[in-house]
Short mmCIF file of C-alpha atoms in Angstrom, two decimals:
data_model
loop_
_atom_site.label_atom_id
_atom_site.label_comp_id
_atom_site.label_asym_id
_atom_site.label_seq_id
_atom_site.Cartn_x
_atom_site.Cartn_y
_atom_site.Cartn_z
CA UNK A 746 20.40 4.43 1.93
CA UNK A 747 16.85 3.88 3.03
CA UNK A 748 14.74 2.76 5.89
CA UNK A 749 13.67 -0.73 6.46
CA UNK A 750 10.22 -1.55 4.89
CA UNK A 751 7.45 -3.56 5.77
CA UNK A 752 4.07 -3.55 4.43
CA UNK A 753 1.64 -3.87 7.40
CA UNK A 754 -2.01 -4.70 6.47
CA UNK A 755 -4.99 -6.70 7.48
CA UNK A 756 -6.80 -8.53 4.97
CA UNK A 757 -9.67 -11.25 4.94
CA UNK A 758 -9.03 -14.13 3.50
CA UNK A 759 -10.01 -13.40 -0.48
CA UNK A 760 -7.12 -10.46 0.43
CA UNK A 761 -9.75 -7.30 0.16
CA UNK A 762 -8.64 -4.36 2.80
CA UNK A 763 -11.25 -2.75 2.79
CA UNK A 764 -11.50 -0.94 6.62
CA UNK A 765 -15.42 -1.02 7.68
CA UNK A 766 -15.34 -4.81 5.87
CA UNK A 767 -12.05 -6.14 8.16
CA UNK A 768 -13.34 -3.74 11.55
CA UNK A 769 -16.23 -6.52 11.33
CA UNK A 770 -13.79 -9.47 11.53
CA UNK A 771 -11.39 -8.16 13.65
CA UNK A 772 -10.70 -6.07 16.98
CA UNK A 773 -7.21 -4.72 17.97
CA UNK A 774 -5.25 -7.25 16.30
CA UNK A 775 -4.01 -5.46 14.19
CA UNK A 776 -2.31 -2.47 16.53
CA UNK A 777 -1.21 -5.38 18.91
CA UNK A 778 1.04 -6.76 15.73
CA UNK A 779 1.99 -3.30 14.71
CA UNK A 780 3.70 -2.61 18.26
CA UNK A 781 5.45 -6.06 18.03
CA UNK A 782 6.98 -4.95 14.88
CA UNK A 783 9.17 -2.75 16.75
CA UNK A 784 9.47 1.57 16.25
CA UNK A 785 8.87 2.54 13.07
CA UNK A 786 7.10 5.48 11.06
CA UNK A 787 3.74 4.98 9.72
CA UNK A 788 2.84 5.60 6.10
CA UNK A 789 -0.23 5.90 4.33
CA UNK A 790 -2.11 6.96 1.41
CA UNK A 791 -4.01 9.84 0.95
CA UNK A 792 -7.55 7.86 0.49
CA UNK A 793 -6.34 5.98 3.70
CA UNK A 794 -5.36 8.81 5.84
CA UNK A 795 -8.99 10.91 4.64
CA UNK A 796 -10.75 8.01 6.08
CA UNK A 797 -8.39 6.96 9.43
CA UNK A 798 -6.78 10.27 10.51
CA UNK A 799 -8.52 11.99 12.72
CA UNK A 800 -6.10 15.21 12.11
CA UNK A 801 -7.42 15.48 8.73
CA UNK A 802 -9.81 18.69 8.14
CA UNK A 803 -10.75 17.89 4.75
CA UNK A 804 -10.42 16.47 1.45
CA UNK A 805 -10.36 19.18 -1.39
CA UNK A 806 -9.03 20.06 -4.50
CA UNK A 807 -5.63 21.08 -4.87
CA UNK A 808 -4.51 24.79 -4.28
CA UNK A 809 -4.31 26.91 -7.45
CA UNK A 810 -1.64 28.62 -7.91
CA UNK A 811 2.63 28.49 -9.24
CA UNK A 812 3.97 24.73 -8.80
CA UNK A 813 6.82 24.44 -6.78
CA UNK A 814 8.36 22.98 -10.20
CA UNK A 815 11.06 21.75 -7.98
CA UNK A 816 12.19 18.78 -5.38
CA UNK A 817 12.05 20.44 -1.39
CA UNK A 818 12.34 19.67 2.01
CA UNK A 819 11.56 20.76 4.91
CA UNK A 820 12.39 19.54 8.90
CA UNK A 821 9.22 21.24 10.82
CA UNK A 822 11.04 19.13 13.69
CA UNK A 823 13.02 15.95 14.51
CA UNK A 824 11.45 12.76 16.03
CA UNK A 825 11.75 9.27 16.39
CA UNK A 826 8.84 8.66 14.68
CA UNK A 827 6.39 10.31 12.03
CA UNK A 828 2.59 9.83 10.83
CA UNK A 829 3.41 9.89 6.73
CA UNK A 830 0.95 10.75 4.05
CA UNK A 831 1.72 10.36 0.54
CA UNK A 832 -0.72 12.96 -0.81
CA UNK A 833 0.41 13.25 -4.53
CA UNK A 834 -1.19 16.42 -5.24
CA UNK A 835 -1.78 18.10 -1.87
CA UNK A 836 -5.59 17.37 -1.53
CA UNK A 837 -5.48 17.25 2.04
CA UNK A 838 -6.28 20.25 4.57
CA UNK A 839 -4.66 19.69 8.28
CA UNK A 840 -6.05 20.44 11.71
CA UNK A 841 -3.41 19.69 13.71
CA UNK A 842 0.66 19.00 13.16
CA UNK A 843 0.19 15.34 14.91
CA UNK A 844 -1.44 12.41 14.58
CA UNK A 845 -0.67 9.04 16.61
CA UNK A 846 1.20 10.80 18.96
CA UNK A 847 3.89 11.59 16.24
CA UNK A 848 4.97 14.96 13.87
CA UNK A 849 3.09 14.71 10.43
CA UNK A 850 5.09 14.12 7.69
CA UNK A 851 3.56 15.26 3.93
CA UNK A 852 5.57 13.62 0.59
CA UNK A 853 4.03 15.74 -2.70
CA UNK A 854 4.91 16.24 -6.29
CA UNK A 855 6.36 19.04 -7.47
CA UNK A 856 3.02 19.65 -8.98
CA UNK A 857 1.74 20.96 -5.74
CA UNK A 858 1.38 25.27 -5.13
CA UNK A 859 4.42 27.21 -3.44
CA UNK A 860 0.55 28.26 -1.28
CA UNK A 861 -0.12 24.79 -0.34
CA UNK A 862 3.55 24.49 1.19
CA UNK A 863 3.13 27.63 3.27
CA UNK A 864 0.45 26.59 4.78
CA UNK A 865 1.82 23.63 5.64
CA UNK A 866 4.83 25.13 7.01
CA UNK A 867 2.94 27.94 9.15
CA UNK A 868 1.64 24.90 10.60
CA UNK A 869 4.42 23.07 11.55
CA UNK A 870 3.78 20.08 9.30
CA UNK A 871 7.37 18.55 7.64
CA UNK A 872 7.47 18.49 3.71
CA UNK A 873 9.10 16.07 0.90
CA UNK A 874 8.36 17.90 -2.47
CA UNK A 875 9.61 15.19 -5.16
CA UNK A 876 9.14 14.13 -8.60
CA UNK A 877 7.49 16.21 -11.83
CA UNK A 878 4.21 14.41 -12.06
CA UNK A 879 4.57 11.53 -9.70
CA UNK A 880 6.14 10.90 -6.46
CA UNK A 881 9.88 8.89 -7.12
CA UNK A 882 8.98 6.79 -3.89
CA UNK A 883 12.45 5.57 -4.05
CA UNK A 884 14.32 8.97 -4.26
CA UNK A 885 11.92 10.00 -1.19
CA UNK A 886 13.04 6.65 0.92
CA UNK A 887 16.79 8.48 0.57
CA UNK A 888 15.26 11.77 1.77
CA UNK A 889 13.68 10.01 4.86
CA UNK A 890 16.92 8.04 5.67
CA UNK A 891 19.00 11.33 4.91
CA UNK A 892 17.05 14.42 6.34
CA UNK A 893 14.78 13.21 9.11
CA UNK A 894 16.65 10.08 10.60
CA UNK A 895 14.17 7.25 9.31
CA UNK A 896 15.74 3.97 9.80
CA UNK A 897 12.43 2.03 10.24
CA UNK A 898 8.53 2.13 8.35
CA UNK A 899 5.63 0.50 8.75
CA UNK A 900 3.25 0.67 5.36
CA UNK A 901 -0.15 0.81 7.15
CA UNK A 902 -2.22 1.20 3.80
CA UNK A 903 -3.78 1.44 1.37
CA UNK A 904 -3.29 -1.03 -1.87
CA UNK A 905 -1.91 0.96 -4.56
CA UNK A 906 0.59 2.54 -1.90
CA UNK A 907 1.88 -0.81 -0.63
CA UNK A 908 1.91 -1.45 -4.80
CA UNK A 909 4.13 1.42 -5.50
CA UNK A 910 6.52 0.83 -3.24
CA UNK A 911 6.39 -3.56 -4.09
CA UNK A 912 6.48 -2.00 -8.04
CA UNK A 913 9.50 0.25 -6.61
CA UNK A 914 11.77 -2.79 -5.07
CA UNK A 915 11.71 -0.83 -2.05
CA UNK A 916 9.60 -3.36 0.80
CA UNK A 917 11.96 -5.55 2.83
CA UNK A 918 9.39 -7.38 4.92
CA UNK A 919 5.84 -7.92 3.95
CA UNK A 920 3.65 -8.67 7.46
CA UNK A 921 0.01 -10.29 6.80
CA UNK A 922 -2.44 -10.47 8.92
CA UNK A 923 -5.50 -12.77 7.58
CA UNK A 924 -8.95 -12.08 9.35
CA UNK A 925 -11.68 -15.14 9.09
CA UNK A 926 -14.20 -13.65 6.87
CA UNK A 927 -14.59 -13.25 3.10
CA UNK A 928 -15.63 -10.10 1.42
CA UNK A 929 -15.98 -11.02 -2.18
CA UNK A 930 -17.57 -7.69 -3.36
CA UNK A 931 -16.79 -6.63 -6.65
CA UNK A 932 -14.15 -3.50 -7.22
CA UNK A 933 -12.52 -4.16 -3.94
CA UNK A 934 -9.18 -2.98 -3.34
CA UNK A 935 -6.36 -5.97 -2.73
CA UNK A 936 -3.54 -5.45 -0.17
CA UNK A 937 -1.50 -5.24 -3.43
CA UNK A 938 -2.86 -2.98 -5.79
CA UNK A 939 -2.22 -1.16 -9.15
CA UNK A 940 1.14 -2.53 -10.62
CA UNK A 941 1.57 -1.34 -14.30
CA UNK A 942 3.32 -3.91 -15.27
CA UNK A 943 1.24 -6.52 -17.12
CA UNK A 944 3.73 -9.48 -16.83
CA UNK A 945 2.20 -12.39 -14.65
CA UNK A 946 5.72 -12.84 -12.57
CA UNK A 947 4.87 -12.89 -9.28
CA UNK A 948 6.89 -11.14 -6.50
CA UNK A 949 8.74 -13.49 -4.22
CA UNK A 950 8.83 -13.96 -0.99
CA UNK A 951 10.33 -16.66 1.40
CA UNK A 952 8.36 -17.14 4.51
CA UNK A 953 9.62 -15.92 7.67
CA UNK A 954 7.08 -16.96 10.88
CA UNK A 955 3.20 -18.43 11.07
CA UNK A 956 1.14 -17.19 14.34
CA UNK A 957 -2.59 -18.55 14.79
CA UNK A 958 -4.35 -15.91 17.60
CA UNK A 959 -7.29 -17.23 19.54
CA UNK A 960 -9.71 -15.31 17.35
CA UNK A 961 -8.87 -17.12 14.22
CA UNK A 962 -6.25 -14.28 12.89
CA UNK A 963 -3.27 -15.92 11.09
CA UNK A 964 -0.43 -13.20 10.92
CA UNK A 965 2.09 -14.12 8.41
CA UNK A 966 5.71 -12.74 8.22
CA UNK A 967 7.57 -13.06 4.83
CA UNK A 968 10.90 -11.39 3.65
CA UNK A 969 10.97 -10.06 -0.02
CA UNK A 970 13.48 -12.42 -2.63
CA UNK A 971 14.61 -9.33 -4.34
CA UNK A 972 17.39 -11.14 -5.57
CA UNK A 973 15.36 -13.11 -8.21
#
């Protein structure tokens, strides 16, 4: 079992994410959508969260130290909801056990210190330790379904997150929201980002609702064909 899955991003129209780029084409469009897509946890990347989360003390390198060299978890406390950061290596230093309003929720490879995992749990921030040298993003879905009550998630960034879990099979519902502007710089990161496989299938979708706003944002609802 695992929660529900949508990817939740706002693009321009060549489909670059970049935040500073789509903050110029856009106001609170995006948050408006992401309350009408019902309750749900929020996930993010590490590079995402650095830049967004305001509960985030710093960026650094990882903790030295014995590797937990083994999966983990660990219920600081229940909620309805959670702020989750995939933060493969545990490069990120906390302020605070919040952010949006809801618990923080870190998912790390067993790569990461038995240190770095103290300190996380002296400050009350919730732990998924899984997989040897990279996160098994489906095997941590299970954990959220099983161990913290996660029925519902919202993706919320960045690219090669939202193409782990597309890579993974694990999105249900992919939400777009296109903002009228082009970026077209070089080395941009795409809302889908970083697939290994070198195959040019594309993923399927079938296409669930079209809404035009007033200030020229198209959101765009599609459910995932996983059967093909």
């Amino acid at each position: 079992m695992k929660p529900y899955i949508i990817s939740h991003m706002m693009i321009s129209v060549d489909g670059r994410i970049d935040c500073p780029m789509v903050g110029q084409l856009s106001t609170d469009e995006y948050y408006v959508a992401l309350e009408k897509l019902g309750p749900c946890s929020k996930l993010s990347g590490r590079v995402t969260t650095a830049l967004e989360c305001t509960a985030v003390k710093e960026e650094t390198t990882p903790e030295t130290g014995n590797a937990v060299g083994r999966e983990s978890v660990h219920v600081a406390r229940q909620s309805d909801e959670y702020t989750i950061v995939v933060d493969t290596h545990g490069k990120l230093r906390w302020q605070a056990d919040e952010a949006d309003g809801h618990p923080i929720l870190c998912i790390v490879s067993e790569q990461v210190s038995e240190t770095y995992l103290e300190t996380l749990r002296l400050q009350g921030i919730s732990w998924i330790v899984n997989g040897k040298e990279r996160i098994n993003l489906s095997k941590a879905m299970e954990v959220l379904y099983e161990h913290f009550g996660v029925r519902r998630l919202a993706i919320v960034g960045g690219g090669h997150i939202c193409g782990g879990f597309l890579e993974a099979g694990l999105i249900d519902e992919v939400s777009i929201m296109v903002a009228p502007g082009i970026d077209g710089r070089e080395g941009q990161t795409a809302v889908f980002d970083g697939i290994t496989r070198q195959e040019c299938n594309p993923f399927r979708l079938k296409l669930e609702s079209v809404e035009q706003w007033d200030s020229g944002i198209v959101w765009l609802r599609y459910k995932t064909r996983k059967d093909e």
